Short mmCIF file of C-alpha atoms and ligand atoms in Angstrom, two decimals:
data_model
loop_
_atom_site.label_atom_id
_atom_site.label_comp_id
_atom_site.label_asym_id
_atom_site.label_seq_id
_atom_site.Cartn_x
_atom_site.Cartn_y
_atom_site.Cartn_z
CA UNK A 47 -2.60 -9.43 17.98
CA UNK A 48 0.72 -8.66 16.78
CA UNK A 49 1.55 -5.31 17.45
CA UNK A 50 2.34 -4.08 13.44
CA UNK A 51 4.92 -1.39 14.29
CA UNK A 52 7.15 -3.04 16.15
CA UNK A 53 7.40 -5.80 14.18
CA UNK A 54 8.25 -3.35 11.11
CA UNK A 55 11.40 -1.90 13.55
CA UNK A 56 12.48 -5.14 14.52
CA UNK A 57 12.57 -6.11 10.42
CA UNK A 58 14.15 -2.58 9.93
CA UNK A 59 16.81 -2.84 13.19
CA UNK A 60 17.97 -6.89 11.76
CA UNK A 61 18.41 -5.19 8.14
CA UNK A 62 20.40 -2.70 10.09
CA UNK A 63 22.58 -5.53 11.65
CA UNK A 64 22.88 -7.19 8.17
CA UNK A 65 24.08 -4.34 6.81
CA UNK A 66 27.09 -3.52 9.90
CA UNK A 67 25.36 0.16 9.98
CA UNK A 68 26.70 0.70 13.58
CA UNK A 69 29.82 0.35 12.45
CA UNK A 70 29.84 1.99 9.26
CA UNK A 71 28.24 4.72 10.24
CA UNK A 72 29.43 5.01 13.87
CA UNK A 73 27.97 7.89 16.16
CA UNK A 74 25.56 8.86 13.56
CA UNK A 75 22.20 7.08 15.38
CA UNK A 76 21.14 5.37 12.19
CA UNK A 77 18.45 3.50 13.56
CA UNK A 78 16.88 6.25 16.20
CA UNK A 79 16.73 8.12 12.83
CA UNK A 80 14.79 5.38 11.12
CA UNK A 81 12.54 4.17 14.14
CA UNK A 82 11.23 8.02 15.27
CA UNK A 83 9.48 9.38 12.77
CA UNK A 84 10.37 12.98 11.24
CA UNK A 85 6.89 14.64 12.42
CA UNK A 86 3.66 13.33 13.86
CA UNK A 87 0.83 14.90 13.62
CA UNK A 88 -1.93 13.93 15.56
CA UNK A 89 -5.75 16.20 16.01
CA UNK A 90 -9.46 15.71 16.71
CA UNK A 91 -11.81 16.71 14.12
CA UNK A 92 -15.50 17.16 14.99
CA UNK A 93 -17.89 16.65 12.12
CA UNK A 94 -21.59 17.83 12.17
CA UNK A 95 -23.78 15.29 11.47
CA UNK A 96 -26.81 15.70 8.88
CA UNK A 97 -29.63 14.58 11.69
CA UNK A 98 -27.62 17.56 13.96
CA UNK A 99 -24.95 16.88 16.40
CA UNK A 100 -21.19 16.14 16.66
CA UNK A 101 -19.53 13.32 15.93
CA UNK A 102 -15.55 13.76 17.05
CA UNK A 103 -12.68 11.26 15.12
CA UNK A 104 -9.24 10.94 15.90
CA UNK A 105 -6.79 11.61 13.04
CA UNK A 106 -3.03 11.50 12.31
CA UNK A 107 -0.81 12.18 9.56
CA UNK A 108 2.78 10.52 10.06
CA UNK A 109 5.83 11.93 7.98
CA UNK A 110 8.32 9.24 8.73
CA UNK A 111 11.35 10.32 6.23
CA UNK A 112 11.85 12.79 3.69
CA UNK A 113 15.26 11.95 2.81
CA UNK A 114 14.63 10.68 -0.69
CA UNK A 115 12.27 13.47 -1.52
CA UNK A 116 8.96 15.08 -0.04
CA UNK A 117 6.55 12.82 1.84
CA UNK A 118 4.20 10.55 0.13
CA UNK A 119 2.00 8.44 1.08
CA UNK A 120 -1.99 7.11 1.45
CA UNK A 121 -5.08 7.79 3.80
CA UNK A 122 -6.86 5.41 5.68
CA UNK A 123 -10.50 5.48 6.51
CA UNK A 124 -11.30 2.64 8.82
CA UNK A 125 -12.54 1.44 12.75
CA UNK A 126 -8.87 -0.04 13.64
CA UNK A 127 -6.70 2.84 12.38
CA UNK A 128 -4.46 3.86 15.64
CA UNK A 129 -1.30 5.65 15.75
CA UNK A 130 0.97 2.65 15.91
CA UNK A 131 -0.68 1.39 12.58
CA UNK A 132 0.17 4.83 10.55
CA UNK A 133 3.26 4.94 12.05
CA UNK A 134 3.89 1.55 10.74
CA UNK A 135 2.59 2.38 7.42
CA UNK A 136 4.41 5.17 6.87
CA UNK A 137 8.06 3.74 7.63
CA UNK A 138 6.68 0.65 5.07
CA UNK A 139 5.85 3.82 2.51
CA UNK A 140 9.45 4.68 2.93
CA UNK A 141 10.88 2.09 2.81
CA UNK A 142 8.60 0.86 -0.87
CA UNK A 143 9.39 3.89 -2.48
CA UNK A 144 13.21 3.91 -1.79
CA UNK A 145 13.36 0.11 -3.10
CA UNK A 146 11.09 0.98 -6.20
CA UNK A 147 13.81 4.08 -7.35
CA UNK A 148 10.77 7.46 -6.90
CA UNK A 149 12.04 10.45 -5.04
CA UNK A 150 10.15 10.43 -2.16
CA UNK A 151 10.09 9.81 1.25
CA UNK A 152 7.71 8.14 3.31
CA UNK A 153 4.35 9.00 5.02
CA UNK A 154 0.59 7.87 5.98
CA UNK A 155 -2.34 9.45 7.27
CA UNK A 156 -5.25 7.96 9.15
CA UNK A 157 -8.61 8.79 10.60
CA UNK A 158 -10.41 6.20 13.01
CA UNK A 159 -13.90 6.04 11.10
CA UNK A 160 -15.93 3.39 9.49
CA UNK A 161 -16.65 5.18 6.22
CA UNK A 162 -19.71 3.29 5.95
CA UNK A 163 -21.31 4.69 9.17
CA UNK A 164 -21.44 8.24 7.10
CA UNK A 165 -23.71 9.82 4.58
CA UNK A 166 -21.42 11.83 1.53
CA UNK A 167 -21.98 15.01 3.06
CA UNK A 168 -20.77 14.08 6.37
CA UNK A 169 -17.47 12.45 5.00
CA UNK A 170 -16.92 15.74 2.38
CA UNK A 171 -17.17 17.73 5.95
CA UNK A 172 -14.38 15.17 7.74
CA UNK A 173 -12.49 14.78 4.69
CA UNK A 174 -12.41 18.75 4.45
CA UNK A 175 -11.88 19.39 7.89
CA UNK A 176 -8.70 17.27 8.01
CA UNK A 177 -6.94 18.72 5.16
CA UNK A 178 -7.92 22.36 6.27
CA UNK A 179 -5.73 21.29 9.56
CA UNK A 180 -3.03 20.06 7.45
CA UNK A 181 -2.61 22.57 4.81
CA UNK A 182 0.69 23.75 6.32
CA UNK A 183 1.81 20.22 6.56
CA UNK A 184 0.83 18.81 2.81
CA UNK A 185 1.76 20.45 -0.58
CA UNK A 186 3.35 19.37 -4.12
CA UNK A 187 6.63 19.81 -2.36
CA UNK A 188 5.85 18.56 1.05
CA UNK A 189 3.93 16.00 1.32
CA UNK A 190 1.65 14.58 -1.07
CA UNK A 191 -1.44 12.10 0.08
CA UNK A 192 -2.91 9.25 -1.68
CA UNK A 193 -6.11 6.80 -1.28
CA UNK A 194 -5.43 3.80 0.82
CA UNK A 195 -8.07 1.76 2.41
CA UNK A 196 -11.07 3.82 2.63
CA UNK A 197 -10.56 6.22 0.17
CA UNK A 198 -10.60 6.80 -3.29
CA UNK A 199 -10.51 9.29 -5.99
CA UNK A 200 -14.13 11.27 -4.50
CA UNK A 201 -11.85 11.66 -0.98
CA UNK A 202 -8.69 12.97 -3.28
CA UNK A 203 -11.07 15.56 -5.15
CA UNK A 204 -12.02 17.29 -2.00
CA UNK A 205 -8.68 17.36 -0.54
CA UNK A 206 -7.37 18.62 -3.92
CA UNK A 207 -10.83 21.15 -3.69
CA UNK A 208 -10.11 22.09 0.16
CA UNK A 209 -5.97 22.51 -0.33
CA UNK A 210 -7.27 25.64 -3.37
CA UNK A 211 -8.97 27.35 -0.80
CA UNK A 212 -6.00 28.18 1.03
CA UNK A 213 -3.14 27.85 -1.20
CA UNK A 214 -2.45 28.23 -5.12
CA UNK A 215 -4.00 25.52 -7.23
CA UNK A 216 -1.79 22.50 -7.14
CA UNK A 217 -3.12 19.44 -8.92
CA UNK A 218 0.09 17.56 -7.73
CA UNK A 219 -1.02 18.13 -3.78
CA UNK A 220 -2.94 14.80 -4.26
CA UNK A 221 -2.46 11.76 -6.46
CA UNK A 222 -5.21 9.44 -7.22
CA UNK A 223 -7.51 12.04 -8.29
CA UNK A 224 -10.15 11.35 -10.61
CA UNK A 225 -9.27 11.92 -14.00
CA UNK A 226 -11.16 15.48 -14.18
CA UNK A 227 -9.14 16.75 -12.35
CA UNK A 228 -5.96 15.56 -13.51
CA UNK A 229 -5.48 12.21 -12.31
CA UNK A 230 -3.61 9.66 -14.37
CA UNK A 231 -4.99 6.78 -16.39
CA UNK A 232 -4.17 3.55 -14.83
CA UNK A 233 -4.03 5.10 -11.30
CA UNK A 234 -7.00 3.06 -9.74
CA UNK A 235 -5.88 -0.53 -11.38
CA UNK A 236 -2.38 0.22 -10.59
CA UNK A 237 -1.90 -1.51 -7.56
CA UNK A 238 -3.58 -4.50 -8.40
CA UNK A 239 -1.64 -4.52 -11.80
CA UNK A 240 1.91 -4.16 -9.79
CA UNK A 241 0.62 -6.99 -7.78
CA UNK A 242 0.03 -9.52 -11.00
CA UNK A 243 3.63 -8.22 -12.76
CA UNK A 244 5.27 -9.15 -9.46
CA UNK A 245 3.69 -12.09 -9.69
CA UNK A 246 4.40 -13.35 -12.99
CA UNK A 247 7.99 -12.67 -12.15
CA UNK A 248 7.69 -15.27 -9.38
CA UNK A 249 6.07 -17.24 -11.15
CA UNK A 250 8.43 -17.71 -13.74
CA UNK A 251 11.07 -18.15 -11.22
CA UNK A 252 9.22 -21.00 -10.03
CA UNK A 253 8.36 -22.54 -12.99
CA UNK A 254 4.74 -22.69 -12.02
CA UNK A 255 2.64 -23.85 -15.00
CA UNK A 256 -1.14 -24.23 -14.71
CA UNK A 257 -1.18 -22.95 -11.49
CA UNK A 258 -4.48 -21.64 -9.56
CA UNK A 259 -5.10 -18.03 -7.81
CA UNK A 260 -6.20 -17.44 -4.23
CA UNK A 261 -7.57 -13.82 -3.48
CA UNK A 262 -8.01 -12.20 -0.23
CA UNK A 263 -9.93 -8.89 -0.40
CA UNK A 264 -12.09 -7.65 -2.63
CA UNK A 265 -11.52 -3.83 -2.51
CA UNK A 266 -9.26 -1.70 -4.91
CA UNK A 267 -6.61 -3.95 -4.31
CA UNK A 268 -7.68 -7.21 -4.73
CA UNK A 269 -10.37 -7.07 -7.43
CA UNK A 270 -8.19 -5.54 -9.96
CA UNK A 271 -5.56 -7.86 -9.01
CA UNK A 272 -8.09 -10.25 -9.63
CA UNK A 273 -9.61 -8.59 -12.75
CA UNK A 274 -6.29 -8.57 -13.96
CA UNK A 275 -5.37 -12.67 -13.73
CA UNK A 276 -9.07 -13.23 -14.94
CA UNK A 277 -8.15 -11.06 -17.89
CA UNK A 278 -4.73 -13.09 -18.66
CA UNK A 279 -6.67 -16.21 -18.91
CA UNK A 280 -5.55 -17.47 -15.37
CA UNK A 281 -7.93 -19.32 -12.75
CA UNK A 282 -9.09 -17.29 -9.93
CA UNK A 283 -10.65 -20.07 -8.01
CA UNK A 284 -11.08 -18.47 -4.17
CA UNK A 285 -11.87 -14.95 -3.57
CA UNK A 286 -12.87 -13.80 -0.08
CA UNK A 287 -13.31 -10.37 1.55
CA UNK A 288 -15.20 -8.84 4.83
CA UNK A 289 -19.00 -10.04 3.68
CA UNK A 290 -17.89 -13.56 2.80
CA UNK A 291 -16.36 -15.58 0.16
CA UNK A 292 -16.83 -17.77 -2.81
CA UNK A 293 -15.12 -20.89 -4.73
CA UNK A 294 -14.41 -22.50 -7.86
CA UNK A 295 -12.13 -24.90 -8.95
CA UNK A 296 -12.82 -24.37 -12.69
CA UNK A 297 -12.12 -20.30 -11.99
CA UNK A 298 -14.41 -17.44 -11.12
CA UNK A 299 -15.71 -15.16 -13.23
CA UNK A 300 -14.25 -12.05 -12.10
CA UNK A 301 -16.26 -8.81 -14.09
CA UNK A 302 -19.33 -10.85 -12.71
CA UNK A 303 -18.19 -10.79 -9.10
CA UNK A 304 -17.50 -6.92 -9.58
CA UNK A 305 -20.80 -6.31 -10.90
CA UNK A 306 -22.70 -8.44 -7.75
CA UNK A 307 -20.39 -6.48 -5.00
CA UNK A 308 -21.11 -3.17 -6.52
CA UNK A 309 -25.06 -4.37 -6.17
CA UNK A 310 -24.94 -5.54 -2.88
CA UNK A 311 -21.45 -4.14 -0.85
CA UNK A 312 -19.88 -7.40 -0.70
CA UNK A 313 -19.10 -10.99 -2.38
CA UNK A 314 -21.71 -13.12 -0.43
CA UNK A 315 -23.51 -15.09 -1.74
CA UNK A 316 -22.12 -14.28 -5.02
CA UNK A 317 -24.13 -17.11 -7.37
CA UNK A 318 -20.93 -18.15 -9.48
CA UNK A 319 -19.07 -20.07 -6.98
CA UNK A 320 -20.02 -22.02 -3.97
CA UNK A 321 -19.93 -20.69 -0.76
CA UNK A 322 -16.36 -20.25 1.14
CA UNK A 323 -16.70 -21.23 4.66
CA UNK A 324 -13.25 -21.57 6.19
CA UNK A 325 -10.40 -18.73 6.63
CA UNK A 326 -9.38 -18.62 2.52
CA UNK A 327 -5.63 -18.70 4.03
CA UNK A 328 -5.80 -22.59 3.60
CA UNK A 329 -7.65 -22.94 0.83
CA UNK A 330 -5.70 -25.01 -1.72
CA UNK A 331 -4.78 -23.10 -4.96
CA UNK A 332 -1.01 -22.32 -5.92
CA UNK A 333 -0.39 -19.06 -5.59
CA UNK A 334 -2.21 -16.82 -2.94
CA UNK A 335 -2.80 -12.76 -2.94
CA UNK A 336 -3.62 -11.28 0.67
CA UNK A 337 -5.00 -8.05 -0.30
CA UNK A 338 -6.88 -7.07 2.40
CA UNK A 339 -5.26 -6.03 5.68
CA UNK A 340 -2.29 -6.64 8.31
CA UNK A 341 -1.93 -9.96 10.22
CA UNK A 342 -3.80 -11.55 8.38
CA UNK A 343 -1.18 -14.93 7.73
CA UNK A 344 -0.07 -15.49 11.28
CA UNK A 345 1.47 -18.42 13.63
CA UNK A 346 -1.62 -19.65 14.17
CA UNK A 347 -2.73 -20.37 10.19
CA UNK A 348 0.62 -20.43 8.54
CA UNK A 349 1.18 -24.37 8.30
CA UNK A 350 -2.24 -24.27 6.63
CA UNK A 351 -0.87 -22.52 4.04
CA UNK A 352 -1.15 -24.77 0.83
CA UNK A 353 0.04 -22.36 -1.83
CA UNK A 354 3.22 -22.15 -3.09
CA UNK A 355 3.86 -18.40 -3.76
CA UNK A 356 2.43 -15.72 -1.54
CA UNK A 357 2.28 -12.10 -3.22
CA UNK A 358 1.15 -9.24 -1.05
CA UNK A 359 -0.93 -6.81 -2.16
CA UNK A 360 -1.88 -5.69 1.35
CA UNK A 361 0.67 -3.88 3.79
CA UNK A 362 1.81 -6.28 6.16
CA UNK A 363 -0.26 -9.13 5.92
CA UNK A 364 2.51 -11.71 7.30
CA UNK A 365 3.39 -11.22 10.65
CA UNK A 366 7.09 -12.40 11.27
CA UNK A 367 6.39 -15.78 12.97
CA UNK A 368 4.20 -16.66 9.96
CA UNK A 369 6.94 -15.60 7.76
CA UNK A 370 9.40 -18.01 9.56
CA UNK A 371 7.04 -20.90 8.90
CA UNK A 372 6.24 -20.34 6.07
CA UNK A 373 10.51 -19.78 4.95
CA UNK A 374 10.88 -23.24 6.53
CA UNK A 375 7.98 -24.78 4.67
CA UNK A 376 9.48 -22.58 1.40
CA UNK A 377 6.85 -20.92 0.18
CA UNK A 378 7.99 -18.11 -1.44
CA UNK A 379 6.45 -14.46 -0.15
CA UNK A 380 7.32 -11.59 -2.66
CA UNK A 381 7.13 -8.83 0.19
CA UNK A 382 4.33 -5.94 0.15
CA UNK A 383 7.10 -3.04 -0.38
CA UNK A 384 7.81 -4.53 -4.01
CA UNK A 385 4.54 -6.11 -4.79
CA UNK A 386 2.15 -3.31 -3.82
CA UNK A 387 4.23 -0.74 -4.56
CA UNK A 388 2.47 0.07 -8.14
CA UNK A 389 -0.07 2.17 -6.67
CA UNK A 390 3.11 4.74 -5.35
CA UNK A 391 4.46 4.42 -9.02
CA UNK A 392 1.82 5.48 -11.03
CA UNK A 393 1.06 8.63 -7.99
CA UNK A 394 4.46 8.89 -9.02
CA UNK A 395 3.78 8.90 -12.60
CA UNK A 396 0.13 11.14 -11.82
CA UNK A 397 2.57 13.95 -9.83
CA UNK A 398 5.29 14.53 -13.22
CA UNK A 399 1.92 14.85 -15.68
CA UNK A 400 0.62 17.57 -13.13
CA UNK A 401 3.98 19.03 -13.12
CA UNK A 402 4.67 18.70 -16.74
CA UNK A 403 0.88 19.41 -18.06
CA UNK A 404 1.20 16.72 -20.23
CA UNK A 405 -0.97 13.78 -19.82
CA UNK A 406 0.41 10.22 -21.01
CA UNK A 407 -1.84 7.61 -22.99
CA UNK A 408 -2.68 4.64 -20.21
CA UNK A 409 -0.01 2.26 -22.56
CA UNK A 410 2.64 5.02 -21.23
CA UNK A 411 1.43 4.85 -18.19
CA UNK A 412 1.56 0.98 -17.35
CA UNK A 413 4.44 -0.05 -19.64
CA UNK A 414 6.80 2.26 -17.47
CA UNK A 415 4.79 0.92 -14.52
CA UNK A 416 6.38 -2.73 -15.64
CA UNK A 417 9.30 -1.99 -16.06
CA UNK A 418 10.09 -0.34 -13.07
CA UNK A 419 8.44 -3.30 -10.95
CA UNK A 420 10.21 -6.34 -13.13
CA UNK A 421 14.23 -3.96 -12.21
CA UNK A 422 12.85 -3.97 -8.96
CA UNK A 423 11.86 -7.87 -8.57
CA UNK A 424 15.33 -8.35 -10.54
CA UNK A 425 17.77 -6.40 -8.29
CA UNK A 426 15.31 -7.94 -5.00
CA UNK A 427 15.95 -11.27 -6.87
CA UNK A 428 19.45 -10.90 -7.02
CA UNK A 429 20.12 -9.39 -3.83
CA UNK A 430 18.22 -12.61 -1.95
CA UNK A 431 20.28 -15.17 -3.79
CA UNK A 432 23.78 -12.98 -3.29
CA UNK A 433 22.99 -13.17 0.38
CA UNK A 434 21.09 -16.13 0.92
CA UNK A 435 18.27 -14.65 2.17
CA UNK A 436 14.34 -14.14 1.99
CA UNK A 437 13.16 -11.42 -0.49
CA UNK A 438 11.46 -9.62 1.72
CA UNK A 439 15.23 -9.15 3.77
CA UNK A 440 16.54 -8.41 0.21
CA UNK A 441 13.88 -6.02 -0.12
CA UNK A 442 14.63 -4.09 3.25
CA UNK A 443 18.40 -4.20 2.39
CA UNK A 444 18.03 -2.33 -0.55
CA UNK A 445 15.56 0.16 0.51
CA UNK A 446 17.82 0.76 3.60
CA UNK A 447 21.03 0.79 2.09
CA UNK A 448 19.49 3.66 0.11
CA UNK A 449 17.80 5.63 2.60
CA UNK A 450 21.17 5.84 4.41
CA UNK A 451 23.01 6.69 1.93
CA UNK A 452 20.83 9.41 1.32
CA UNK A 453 21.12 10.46 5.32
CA UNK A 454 24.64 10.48 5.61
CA UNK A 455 25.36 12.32 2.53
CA UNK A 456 23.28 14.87 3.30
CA UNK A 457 25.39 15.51 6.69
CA UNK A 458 23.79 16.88 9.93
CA UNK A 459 24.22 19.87 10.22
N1 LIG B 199 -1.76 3.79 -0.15
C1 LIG B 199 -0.94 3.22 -1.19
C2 LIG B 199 0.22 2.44 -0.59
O1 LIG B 199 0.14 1.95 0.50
C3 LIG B 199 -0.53 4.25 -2.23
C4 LIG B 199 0.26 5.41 -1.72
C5 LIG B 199 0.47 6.53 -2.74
O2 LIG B 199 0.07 6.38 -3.86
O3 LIG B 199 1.07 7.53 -2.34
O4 LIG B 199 1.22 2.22 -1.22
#
């Protein structure tokens, strides 16, 4: 398997050659700043268990750049979650919210634990164990965590509950709160949203009429991404995620399929499509959302690939062989740091309402989300076909250019 973080820095060192940084900024270790991260932060946590006992979990927060503004950035709960990973994540967090224009840096947290191996009182204890060891690392000025894969708006209330205990009440500590507590409308649909707007921008590009969804994962992501096609009128005929997957050539019906996974955990044997047996990388529809995790498009399935436009809602789910075939073969990949960067916009958005006290009507909320992702696709759009290049190198020469900007102007001493 692909190792994730190094092939981030190689992406990150090849923007660096693009853009002559050695020379332009000569003595001034550009990339050593960009490849080591600011601060990591690594602990054990050790979580009494209901039935008695100790379970112990490994956990990390990386702050990879504060140069644009405080750290910001998710959580991930789940088995595979190693230090490389966060690491890689949270150079990719600041790198999407330099290229989306939000003044923030860049940074992830992890802990190695199948969420689903828990009860609700032992994750509250984990959940409030790890922020107790962070409080003099997080804050509405520091750095600010966010649900990623794994967590959600119950995790973000007892971080939010945990952070009070030793510090003056901050709703902005936290975005992706639940609304009681001063999250934002359009929060939890948000990246999914971002996904479809980037989307339709490609698609127009294109020229695609008629044209057929593919979705992979069926978590926050993905099923809102989903939702949100169904909703448009467009044909979601392939969804997959962990349990299994289902097809339908004449389109899924989405609000049904969210309904049957929150029954029974997952999308097999859902009854309105037939069964999907094969990887749902190759399954023929036109455009195709990986929402679900890294690697998941590789060398191995990329030439299987039948759609035309790949959006991706996931972090990293196109390693950079498969993005090589799949440039030759030219499908078109609108890169993770644009197309899944709604969910950063709207915590974004969440942070000024906690700050201002002011709460905006949903409308607010996802018509500035819009327009912030289509001058984002449009300056990515213009910067691939200025230098003849992918727009996921656009992407990364953007985000870059900005970041260093940012470092040199701020000098070193
Ligand atoms: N975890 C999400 C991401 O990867 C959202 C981060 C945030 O809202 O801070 O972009």
């Amino acid at each position: 398997m692909a190792n994730v973080l190094e092939n981030a820095i190689s992406l990150v060192q090849k923007t660096a050659d693009i853009l002559n940084f050695n020379k332009r900024f000569q003595g001034q270790e550009i990339m050593e700043r960009l490849r080591i991260p600011d601060k990591v932060i690594m602990f054990r946590a050790s979580v009494q268990l209901d039935r008695g006992g100790l379970k112990v979990f490994n956990c990390y927060r990386i702050q990879h750049s504060d140069v644009l503004g405080c750290y910001k950035g998710g959580i991930r709960f789940h088995p595979d979650v190693d230090l490389d990973e966060v690491k890689a994540l949270a150079l990719w967090m600041t790198l999407k919210t330099a290229l989306v224009g939000i003044p923030y840096g860049g940074a992830k947290g992890g802990i190695t634990v199948d969420p689903k191996t828990l009860s609700i009182t032992e994750l509250e204890r984990l959940v409030r164990k790890y922020t107790s060891r962070l409080v003099n690392d997080i804050g509405p000025n520091i750095d600010i965590p966010a649900p990623d894969m794994g967590t959600g708006a119950r995790e973000m209330a007892w971080i939010y509950d945990e952070y009070r205990k030793y510090r003056d009440v901050a709703r902005g500590v936290v975005t992706g709160k639940p609304i009681a507590l001063g999250g934002s409308l359009g929060r939890k649909e948000a990246t999914g949203r971002g996904v479809v707007c980037t989307m339709l921008e490609a698609v127009k590009d294109l020229g695609l009429k008629n044209y057929t969804v593919g979705v992979q994962g069926f978590g926050n992501v993905g099923s809102h991404a989903a939702l949100d096609c169904f909703e448009r009128g467009l044909k979601v005929v392939a969804i997959q995620d962990i349990t299994g997957g289902a097809c339908n050539p004449e389109g899924l019906n989405v609000p049904e399929m969210v309904k049957y996974r929150d029954q029974t955990g997952g999308i097999e044997g859902f009854p309105g499509g037939k069964p999907l047996a094969d990887n749902i990388v190759s399954y023929p529809c036109d455009v195709f959302l990986p929402c679900a995790k890294e690697n998941t498009i590789t060398e191995e399935n990329a030439a299987n690939v039948k759609a035309k436009l790949i959006v991706e809602g996931a972090n990293g789910p196109t390693t950079p062989e498969a993005d090589k075939i799949l440039e030759s073969r030219k499908v078109v990949v609108v890169p993770d740091i644009l197309a899944n960067a709604g969910g950063v916009i709207v915590s974004y958005f969440e942070w000024v309402q906690n700050r201002e006290g002011f709460y905006w009507e949903e409308e607010d909320v996802n018509t500035r989300l819009f327009n912030r992702l289509r001058k984002a696709y449009a300056s990515v759009k213009e910067m691939a076909v200025a230098k003849k290049v992918s727009l996921r190198q656009a992407a990364y020469c953007i985000a870059l250019e900005k970041i260093v900007q940012a470092m040199i102007a701020r000098g070193v001493q």
